[in-house]
mmCIF file with all atom_site columns, C-alpha atoms in Angstrom:
data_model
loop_
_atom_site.group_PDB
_atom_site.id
_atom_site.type_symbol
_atom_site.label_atom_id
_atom_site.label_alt_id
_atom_site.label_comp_id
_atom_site.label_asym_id
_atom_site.label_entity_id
_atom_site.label_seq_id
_atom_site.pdbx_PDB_ins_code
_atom_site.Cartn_x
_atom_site.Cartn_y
_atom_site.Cartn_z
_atom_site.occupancy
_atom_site.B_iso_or_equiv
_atom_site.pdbx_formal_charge
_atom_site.auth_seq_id
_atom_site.auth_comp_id
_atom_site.auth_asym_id
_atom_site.auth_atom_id
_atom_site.pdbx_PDB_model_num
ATOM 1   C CA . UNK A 1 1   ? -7.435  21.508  -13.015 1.00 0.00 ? 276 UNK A CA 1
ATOM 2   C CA . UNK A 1 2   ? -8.547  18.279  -11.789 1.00 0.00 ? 277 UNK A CA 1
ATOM 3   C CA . UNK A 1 3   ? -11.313 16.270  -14.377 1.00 0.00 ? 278 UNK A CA 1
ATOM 4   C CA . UNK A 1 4   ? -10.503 12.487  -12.178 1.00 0.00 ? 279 UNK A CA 1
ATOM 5   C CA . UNK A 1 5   ? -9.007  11.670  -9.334  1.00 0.00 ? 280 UNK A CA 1
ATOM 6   C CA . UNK A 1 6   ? -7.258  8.212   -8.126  1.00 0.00 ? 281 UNK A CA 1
ATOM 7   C CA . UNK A 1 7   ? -7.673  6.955   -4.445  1.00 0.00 ? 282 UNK A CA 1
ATOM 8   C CA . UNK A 1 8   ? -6.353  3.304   -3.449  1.00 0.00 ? 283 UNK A CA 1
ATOM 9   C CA . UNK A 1 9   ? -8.141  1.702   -0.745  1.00 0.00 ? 284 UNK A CA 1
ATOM 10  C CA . UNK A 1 10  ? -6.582  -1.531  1.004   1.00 0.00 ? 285 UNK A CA 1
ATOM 11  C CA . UNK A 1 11  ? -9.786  -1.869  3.371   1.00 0.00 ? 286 UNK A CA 1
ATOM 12  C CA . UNK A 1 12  ? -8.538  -0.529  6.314   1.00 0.00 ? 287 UNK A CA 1
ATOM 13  C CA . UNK A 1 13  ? -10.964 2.354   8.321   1.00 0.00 ? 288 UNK A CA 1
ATOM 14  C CA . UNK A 1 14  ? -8.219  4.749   7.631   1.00 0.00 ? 289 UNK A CA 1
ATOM 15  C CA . UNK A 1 15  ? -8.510  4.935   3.904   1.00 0.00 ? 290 UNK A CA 1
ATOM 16  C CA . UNK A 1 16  ? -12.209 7.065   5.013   1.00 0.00 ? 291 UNK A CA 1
ATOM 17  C CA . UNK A 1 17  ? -9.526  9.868   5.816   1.00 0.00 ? 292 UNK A CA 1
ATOM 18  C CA . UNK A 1 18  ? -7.754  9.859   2.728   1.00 0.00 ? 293 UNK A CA 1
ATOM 19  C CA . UNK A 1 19  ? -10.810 9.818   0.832   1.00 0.00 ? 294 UNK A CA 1
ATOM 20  C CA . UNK A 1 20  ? -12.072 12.841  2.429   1.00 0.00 ? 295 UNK A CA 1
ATOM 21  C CA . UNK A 1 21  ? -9.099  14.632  1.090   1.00 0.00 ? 296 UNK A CA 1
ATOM 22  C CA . UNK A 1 22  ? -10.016 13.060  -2.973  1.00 0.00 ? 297 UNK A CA 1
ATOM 23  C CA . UNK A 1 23  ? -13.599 14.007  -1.890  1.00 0.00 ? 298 UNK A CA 1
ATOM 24  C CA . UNK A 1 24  ? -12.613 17.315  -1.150  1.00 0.00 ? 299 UNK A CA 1
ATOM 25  C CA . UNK A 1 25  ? -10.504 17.915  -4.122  1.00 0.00 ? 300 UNK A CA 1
ATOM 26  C CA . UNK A 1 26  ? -13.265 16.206  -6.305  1.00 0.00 ? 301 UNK A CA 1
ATOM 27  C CA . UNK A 1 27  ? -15.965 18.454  -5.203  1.00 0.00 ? 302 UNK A CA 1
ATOM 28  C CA . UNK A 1 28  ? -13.892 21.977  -5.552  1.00 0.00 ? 303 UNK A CA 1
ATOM 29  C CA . UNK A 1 29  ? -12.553 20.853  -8.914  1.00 0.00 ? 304 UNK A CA 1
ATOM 30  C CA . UNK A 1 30  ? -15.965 18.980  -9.825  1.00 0.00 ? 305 UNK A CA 1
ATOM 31  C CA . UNK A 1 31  ? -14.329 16.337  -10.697 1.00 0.00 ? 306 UNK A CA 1
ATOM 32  C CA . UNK A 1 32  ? -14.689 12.319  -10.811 1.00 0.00 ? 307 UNK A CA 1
ATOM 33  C CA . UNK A 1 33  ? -13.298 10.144  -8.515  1.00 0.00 ? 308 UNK A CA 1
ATOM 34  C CA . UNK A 1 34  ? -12.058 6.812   -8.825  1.00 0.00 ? 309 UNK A CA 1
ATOM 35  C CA . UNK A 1 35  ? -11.281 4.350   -6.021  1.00 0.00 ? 310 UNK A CA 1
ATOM 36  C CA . UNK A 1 36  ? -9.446  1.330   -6.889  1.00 0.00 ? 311 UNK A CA 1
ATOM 37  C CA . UNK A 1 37  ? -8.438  -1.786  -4.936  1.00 0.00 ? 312 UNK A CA 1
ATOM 38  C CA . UNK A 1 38  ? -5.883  -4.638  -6.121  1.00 0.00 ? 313 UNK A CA 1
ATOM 39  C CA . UNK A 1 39  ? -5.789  -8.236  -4.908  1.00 0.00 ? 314 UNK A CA 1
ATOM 40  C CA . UNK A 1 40  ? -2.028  -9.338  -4.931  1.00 0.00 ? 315 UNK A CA 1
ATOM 41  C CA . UNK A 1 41  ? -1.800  -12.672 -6.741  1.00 0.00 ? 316 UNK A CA 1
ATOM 42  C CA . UNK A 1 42  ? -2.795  -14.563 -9.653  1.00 0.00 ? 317 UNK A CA 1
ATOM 43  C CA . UNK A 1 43  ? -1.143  -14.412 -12.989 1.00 0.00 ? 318 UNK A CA 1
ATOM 44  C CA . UNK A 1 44  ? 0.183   -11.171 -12.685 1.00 0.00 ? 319 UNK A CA 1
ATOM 45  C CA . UNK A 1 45  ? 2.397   -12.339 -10.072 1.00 0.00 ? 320 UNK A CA 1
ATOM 46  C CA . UNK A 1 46  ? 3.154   -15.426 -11.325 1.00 0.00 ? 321 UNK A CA 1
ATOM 47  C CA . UNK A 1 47  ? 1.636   -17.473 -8.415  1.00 0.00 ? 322 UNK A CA 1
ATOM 48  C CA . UNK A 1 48  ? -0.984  -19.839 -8.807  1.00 0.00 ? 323 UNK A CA 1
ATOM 49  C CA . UNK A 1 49  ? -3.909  -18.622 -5.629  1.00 0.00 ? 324 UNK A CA 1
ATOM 50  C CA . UNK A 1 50  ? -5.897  -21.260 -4.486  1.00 0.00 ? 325 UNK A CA 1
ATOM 51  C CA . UNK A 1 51  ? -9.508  -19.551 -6.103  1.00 0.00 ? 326 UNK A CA 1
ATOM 52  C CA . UNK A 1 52  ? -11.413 -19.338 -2.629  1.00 0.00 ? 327 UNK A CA 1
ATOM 53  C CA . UNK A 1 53  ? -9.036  -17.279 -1.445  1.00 0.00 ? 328 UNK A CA 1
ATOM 54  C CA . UNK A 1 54  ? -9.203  -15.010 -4.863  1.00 0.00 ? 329 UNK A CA 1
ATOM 55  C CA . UNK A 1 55  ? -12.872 -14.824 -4.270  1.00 0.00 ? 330 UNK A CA 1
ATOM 56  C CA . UNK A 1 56  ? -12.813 -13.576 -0.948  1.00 0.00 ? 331 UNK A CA 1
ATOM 57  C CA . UNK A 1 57  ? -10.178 -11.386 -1.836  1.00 0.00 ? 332 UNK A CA 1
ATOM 58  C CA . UNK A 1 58  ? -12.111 -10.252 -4.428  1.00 0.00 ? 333 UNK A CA 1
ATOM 59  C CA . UNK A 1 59  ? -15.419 -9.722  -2.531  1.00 0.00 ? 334 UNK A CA 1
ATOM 60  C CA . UNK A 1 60  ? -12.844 -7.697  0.149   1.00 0.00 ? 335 UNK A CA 1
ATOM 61  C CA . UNK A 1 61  ? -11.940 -5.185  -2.544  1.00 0.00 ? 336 UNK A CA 1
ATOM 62  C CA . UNK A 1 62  ? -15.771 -4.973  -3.832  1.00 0.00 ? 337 UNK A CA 1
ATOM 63  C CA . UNK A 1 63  ? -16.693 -4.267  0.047   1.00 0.00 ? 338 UNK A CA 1
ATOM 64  C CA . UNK A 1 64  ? -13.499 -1.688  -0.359  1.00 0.00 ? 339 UNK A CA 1
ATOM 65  C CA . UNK A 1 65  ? -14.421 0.374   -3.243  1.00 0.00 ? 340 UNK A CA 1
ATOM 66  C CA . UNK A 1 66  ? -18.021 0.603   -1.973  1.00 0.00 ? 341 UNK A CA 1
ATOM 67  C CA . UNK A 1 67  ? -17.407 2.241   0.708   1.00 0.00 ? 342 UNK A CA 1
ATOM 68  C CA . UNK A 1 68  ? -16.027 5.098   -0.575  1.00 0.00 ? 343 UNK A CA 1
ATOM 69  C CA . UNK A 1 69  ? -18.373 5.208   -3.463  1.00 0.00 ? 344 UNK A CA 1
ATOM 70  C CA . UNK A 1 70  ? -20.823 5.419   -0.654  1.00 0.00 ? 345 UNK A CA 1
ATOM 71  C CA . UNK A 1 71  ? -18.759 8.480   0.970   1.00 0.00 ? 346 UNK A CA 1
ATOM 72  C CA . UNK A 1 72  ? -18.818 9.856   -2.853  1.00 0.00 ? 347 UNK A CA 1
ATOM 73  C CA . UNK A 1 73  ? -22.315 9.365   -2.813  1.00 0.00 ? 348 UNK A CA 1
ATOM 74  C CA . UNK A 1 74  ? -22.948 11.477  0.579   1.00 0.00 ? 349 UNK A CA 1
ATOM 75  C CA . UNK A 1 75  ? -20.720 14.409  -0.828  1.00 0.00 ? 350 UNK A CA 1
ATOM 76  C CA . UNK A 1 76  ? -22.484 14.524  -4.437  1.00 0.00 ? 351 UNK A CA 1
ATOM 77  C CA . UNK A 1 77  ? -19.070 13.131  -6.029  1.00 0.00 ? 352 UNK A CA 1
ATOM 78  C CA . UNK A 1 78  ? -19.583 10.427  -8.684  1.00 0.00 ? 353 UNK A CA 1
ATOM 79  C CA . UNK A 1 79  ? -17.089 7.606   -7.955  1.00 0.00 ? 354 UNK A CA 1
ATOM 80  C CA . UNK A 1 80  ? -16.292 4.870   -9.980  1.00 0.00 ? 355 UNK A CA 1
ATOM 81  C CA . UNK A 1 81  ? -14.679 1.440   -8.623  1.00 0.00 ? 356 UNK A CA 1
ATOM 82  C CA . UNK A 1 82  ? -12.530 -0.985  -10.045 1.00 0.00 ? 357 UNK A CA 1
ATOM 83  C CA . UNK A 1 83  ? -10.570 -4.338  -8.521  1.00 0.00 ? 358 UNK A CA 1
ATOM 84  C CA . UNK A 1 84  ? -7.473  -5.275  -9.772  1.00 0.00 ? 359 UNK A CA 1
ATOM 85  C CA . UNK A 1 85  ? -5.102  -7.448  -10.100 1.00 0.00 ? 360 UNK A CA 1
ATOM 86  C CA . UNK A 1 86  ? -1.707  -7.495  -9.954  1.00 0.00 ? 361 UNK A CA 1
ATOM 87  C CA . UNK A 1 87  ? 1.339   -6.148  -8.255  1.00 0.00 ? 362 UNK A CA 1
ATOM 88  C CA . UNK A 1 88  ? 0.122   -2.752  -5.714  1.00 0.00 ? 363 UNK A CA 1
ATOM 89  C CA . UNK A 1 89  ? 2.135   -0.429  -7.105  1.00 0.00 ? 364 UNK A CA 1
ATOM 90  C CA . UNK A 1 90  ? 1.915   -1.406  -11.033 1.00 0.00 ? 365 UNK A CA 1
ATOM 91  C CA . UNK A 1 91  ? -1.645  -1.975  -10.858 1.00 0.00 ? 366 UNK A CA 1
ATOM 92  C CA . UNK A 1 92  ? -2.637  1.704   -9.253  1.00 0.00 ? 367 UNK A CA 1
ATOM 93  C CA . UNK A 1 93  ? -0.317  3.176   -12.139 1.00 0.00 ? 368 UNK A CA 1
ATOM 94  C CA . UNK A 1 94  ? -1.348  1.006   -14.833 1.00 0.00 ? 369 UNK A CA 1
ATOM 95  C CA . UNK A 1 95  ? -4.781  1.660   -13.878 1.00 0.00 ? 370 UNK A CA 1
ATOM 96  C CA . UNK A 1 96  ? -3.967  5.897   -13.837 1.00 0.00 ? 371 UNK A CA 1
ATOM 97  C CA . UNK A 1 97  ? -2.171  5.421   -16.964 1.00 0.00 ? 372 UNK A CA 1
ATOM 98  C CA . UNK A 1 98  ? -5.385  3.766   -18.899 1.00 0.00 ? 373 UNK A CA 1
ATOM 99  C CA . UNK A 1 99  ? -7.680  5.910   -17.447 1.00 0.00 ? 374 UNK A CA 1
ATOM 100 C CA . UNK A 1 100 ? -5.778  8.988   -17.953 1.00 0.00 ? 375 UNK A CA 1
ATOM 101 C CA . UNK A 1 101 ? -6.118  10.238  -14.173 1.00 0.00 ? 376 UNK A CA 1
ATOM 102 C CA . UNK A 1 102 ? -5.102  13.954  -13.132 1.00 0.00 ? 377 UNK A CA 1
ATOM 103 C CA . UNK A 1 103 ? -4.371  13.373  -9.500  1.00 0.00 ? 378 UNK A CA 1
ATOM 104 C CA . UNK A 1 104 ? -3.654  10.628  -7.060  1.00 0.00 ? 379 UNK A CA 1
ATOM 105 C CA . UNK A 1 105 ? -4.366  10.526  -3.426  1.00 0.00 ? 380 UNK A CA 1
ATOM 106 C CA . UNK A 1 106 ? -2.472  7.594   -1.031  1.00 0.00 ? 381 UNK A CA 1
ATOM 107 C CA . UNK A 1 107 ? -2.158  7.788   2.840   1.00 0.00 ? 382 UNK A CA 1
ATOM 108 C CA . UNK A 1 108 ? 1.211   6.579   4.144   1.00 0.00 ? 383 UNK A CA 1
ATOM 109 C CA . UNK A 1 109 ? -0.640  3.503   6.460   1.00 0.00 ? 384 UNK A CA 1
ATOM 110 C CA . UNK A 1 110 ? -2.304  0.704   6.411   1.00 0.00 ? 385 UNK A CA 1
ATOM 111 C CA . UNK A 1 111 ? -4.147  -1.990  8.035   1.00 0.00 ? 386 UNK A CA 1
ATOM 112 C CA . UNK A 1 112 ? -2.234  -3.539  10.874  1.00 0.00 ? 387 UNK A CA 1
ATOM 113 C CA . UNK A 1 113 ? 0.009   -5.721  8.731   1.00 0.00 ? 388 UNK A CA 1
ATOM 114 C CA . UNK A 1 114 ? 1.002   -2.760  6.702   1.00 0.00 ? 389 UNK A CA 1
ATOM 115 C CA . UNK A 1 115 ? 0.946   -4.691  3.787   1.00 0.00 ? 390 UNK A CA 1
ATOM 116 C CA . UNK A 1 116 ? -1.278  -3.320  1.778   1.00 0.00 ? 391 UNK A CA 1
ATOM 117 C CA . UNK A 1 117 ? -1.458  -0.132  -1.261  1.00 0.00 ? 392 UNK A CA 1
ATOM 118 C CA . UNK A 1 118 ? -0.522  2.355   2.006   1.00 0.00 ? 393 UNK A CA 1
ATOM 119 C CA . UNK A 1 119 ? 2.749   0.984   3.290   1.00 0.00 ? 394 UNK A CA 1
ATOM 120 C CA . UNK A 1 120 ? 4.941   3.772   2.839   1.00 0.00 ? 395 UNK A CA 1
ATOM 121 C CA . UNK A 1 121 ? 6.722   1.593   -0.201  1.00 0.00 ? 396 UNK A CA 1
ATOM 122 C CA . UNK A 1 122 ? 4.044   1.375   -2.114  1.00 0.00 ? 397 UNK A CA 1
ATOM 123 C CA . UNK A 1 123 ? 3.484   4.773   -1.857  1.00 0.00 ? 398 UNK A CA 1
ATOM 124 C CA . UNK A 1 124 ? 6.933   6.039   -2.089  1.00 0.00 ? 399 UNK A CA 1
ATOM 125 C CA . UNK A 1 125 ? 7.313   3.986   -5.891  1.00 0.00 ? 400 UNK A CA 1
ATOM 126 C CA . UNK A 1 126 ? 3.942   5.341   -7.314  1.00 0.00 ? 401 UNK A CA 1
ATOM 127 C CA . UNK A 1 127 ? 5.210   8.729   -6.101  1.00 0.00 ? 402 UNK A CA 1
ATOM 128 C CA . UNK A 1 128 ? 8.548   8.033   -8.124  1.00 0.00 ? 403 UNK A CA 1
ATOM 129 C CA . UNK A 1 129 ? 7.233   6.641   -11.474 1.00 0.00 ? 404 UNK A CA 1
ATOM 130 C CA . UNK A 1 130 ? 3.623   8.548   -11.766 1.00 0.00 ? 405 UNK A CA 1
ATOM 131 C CA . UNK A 1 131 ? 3.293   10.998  -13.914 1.00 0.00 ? 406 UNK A CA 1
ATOM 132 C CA . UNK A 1 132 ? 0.700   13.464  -12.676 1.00 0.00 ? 407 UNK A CA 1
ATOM 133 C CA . UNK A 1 133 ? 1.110   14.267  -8.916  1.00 0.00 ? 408 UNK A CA 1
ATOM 134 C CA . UNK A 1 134 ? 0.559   12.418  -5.968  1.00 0.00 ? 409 UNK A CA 1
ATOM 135 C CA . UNK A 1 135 ? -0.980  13.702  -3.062  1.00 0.00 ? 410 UNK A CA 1
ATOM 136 C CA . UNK A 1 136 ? -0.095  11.596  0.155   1.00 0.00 ? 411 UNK A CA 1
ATOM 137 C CA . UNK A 1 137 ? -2.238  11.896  3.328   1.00 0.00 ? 412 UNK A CA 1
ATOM 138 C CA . UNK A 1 138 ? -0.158  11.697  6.484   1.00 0.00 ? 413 UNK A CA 1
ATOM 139 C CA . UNK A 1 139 ? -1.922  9.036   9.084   1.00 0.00 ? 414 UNK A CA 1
ATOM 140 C CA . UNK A 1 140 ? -0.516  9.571   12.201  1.00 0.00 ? 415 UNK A CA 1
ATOM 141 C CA . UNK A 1 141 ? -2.094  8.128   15.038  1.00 0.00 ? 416 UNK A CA 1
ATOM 142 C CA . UNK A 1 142 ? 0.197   6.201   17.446  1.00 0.00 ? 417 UNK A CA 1
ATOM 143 C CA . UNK A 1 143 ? -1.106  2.652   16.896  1.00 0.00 ? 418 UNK A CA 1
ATOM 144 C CA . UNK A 1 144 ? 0.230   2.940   13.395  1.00 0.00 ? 419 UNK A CA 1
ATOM 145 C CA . UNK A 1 145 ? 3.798   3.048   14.585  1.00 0.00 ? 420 UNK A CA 1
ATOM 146 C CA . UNK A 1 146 ? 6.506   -0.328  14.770  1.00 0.00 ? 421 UNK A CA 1
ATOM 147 C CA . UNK A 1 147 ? 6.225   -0.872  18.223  1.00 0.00 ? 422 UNK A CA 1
ATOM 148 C CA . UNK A 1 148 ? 7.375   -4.411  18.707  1.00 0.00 ? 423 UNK A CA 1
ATOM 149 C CA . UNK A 1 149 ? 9.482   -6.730  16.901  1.00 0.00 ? 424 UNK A CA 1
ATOM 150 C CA . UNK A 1 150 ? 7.127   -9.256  15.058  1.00 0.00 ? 425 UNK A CA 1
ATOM 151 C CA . UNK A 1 151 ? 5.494   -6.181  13.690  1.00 0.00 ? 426 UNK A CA 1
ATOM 152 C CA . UNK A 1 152 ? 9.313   -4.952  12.409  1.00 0.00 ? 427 UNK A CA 1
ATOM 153 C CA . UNK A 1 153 ? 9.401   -8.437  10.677  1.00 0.00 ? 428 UNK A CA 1
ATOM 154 C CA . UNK A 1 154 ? 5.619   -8.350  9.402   1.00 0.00 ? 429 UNK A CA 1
ATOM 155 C CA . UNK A 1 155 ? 7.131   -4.635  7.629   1.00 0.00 ? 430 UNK A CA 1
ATOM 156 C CA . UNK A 1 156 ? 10.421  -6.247  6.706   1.00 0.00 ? 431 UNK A CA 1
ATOM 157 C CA . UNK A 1 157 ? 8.513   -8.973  5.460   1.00 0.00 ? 432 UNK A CA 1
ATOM 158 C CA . UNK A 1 158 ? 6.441   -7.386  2.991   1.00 0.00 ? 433 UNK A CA 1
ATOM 159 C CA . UNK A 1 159 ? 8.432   -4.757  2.136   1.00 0.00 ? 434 UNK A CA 1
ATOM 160 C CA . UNK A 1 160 ? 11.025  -7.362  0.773   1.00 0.00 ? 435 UNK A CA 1
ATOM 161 C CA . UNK A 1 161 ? 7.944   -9.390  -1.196  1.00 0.00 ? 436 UNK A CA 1
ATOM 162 C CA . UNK A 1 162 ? 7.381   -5.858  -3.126  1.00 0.00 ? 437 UNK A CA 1
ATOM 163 C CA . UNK A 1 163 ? 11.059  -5.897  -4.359  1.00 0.00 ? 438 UNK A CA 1
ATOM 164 C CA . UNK A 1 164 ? 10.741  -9.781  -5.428  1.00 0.00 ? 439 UNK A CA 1
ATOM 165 C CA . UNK A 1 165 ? 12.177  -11.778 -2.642  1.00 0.00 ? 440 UNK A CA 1
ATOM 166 C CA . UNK A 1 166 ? 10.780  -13.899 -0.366  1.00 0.00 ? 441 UNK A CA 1
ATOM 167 C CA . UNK A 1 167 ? 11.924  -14.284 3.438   1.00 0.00 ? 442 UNK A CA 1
ATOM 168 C CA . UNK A 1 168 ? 13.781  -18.036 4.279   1.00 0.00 ? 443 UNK A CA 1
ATOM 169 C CA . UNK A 1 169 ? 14.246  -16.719 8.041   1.00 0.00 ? 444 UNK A CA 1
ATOM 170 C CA . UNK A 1 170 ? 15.383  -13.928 10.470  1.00 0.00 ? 445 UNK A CA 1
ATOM 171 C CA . UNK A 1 171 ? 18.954  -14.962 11.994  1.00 0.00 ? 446 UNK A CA 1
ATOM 172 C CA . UNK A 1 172 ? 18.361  -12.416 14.359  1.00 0.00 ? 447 UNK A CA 1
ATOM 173 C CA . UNK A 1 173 ? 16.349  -10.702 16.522  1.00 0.00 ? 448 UNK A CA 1
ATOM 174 C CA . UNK A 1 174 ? 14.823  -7.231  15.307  1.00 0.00 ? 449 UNK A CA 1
ATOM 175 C CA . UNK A 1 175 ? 17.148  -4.528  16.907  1.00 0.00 ? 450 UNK A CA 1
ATOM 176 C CA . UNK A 1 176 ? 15.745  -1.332  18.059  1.00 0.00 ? 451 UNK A CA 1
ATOM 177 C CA . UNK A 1 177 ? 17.586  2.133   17.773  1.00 0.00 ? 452 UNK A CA 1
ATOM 178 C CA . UNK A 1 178 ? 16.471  5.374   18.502  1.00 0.00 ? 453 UNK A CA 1
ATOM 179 C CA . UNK A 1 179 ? 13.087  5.955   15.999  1.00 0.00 ? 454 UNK A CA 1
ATOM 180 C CA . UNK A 1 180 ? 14.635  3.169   13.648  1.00 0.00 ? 455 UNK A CA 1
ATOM 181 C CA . UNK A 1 181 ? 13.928  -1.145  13.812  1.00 0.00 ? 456 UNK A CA 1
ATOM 182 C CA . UNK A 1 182 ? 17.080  -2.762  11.771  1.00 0.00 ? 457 UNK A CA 1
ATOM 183 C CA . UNK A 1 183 ? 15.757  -6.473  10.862  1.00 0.00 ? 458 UNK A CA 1
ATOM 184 C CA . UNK A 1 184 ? 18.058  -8.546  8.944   1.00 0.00 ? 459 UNK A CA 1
ATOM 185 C CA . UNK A 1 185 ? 16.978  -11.205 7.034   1.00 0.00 ? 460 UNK A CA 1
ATOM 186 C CA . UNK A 1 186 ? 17.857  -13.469 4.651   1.00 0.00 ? 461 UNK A CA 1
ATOM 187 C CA . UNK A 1 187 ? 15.599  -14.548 1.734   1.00 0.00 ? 462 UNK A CA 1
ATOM 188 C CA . UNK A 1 188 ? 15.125  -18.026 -0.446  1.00 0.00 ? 463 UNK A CA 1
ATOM 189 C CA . UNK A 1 189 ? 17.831  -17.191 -2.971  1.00 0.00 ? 464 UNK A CA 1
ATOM 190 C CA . UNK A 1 190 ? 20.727  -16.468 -0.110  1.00 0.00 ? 465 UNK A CA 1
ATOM 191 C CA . UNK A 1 191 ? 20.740  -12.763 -0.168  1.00 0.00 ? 466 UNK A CA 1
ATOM 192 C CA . UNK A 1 192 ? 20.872  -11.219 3.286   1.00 0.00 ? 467 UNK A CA 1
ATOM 193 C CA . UNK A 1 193 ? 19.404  -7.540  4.334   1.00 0.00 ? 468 UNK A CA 1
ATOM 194 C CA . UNK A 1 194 ? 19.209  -5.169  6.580   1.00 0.00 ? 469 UNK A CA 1
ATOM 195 C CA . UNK A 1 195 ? 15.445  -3.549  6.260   1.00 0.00 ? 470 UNK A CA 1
ATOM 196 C CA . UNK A 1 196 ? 15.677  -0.346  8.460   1.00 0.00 ? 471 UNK A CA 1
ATOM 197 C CA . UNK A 1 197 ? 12.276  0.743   9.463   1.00 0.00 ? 472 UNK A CA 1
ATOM 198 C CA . UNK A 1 198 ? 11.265  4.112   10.734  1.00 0.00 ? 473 UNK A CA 1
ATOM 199 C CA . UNK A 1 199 ? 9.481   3.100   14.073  1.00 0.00 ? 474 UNK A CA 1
ATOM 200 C CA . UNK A 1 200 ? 7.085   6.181   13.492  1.00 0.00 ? 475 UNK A CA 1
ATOM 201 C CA . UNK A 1 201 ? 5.636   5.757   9.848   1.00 0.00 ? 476 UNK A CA 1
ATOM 202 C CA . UNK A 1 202 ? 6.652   2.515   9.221   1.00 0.00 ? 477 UNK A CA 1
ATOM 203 C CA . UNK A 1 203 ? 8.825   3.808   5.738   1.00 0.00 ? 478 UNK A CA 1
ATOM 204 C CA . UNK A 1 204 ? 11.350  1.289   5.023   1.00 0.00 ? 479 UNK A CA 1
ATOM 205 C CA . UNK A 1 205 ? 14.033  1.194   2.874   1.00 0.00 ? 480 UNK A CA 1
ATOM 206 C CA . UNK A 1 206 ? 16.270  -2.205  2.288   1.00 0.00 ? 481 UNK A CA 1
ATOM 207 C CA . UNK A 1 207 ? 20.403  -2.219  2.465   1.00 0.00 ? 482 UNK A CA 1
ATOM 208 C CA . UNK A 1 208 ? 21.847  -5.630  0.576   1.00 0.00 ? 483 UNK A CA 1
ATOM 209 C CA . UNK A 1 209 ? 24.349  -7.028  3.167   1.00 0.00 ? 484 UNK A CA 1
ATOM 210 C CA . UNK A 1 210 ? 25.437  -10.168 0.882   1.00 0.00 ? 485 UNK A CA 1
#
């Protein structure tokens, strides 16, 4: 059923789980696995990188990708690496598009920041707008969860950068409810949100305010 199989990795240990899971598919379905990282910036987002910090970016995602070709390599599995550039999302499904991939696999964390291919945005819009399915590996260990309120804005943060904005300042302190962080912020062009965060996975979705 499955001929090639997607994983994005942003770096972080956790992304050895949710390659065991492509592994795992890959070697049932003897299939090819390809694991992909993109470095956010450059043309494709219309910002101008200073090129050392490109490089190293760069030389991140090789480090990436090799590690799971390394896994592959362990388990028999062929894998092939690529680093991109670009938006996350657009990238992994521009990528699956030109390579004509069966299956992708995504956890729903990421490295501390959570600002990387396995925030649970990123993952939610390849789920929406891919066209072969998306198998998402759960991460739930409890130091993954928004405990504290500069991690709330670090999520708020970057969630808002996926959707185009970028943050002027937070008028107010993050406020905690029950499982959900409400951070409202308002961003360089005057809009103001509320970014509710769920305080378990870290999912976010964004509510315009103004």
């Amino acid at each position: 059923m499955y001929e090639t199989i997607l994983v994005p990795t942003d770096g972080s240990p956790e992304v050895a789980e949710v390659a065991d899971h492509a592994l795992n598919v890959a070697s049932l379905a003897d299939a090819t696995v390809h694991a992909v990282y993109v470095v956010e910036g450059g043309k494709a987002r219309g910002a101008h990188p200073d090129d050392e910090t490109v490089d190293e970016a760069r030389e991140s995602g090789e480090e990436a990708v090799g590690e799971i070709e390394t896994l592959g390599e362990k388990r028999d599995v062929p894998v092939t690496t690529a680093v991109l550039e670009g938006n996350a999302a657009e990238a992994i499904l521009d990528y699956a598009e030109r390579v004509g991939v069966d299956m992708i696999v995504m956890g729903t964390h990421g490295r501390s920041g959570l600002d990387r291919f396995l925030v649970g945005s990123v993952a939610e819009r390849v789920i929406r707008m891919s066209d072969v399915p998306v198998m998402t590996v759960r991460l739930t260990d409890g130091d993954r969860a928004v405990s504290d309120a500069e991690t709330a804005r670090t999520v708020a943060r970057d969630v808002l950068k996926e959707d185009g904005y970028e943050v002027a300042e937070f008028p107010d302190d993050p406020y905690r409810e029950t499982g959900t962080w409400i951070v409202r912020t308002e961003t360089t062009d005057g809009s103001v949100f509320n970014v509710h965060i769920d305080a378990d996975s870290a999912d976010a979705r964004l509510a315009r305010i103004e």
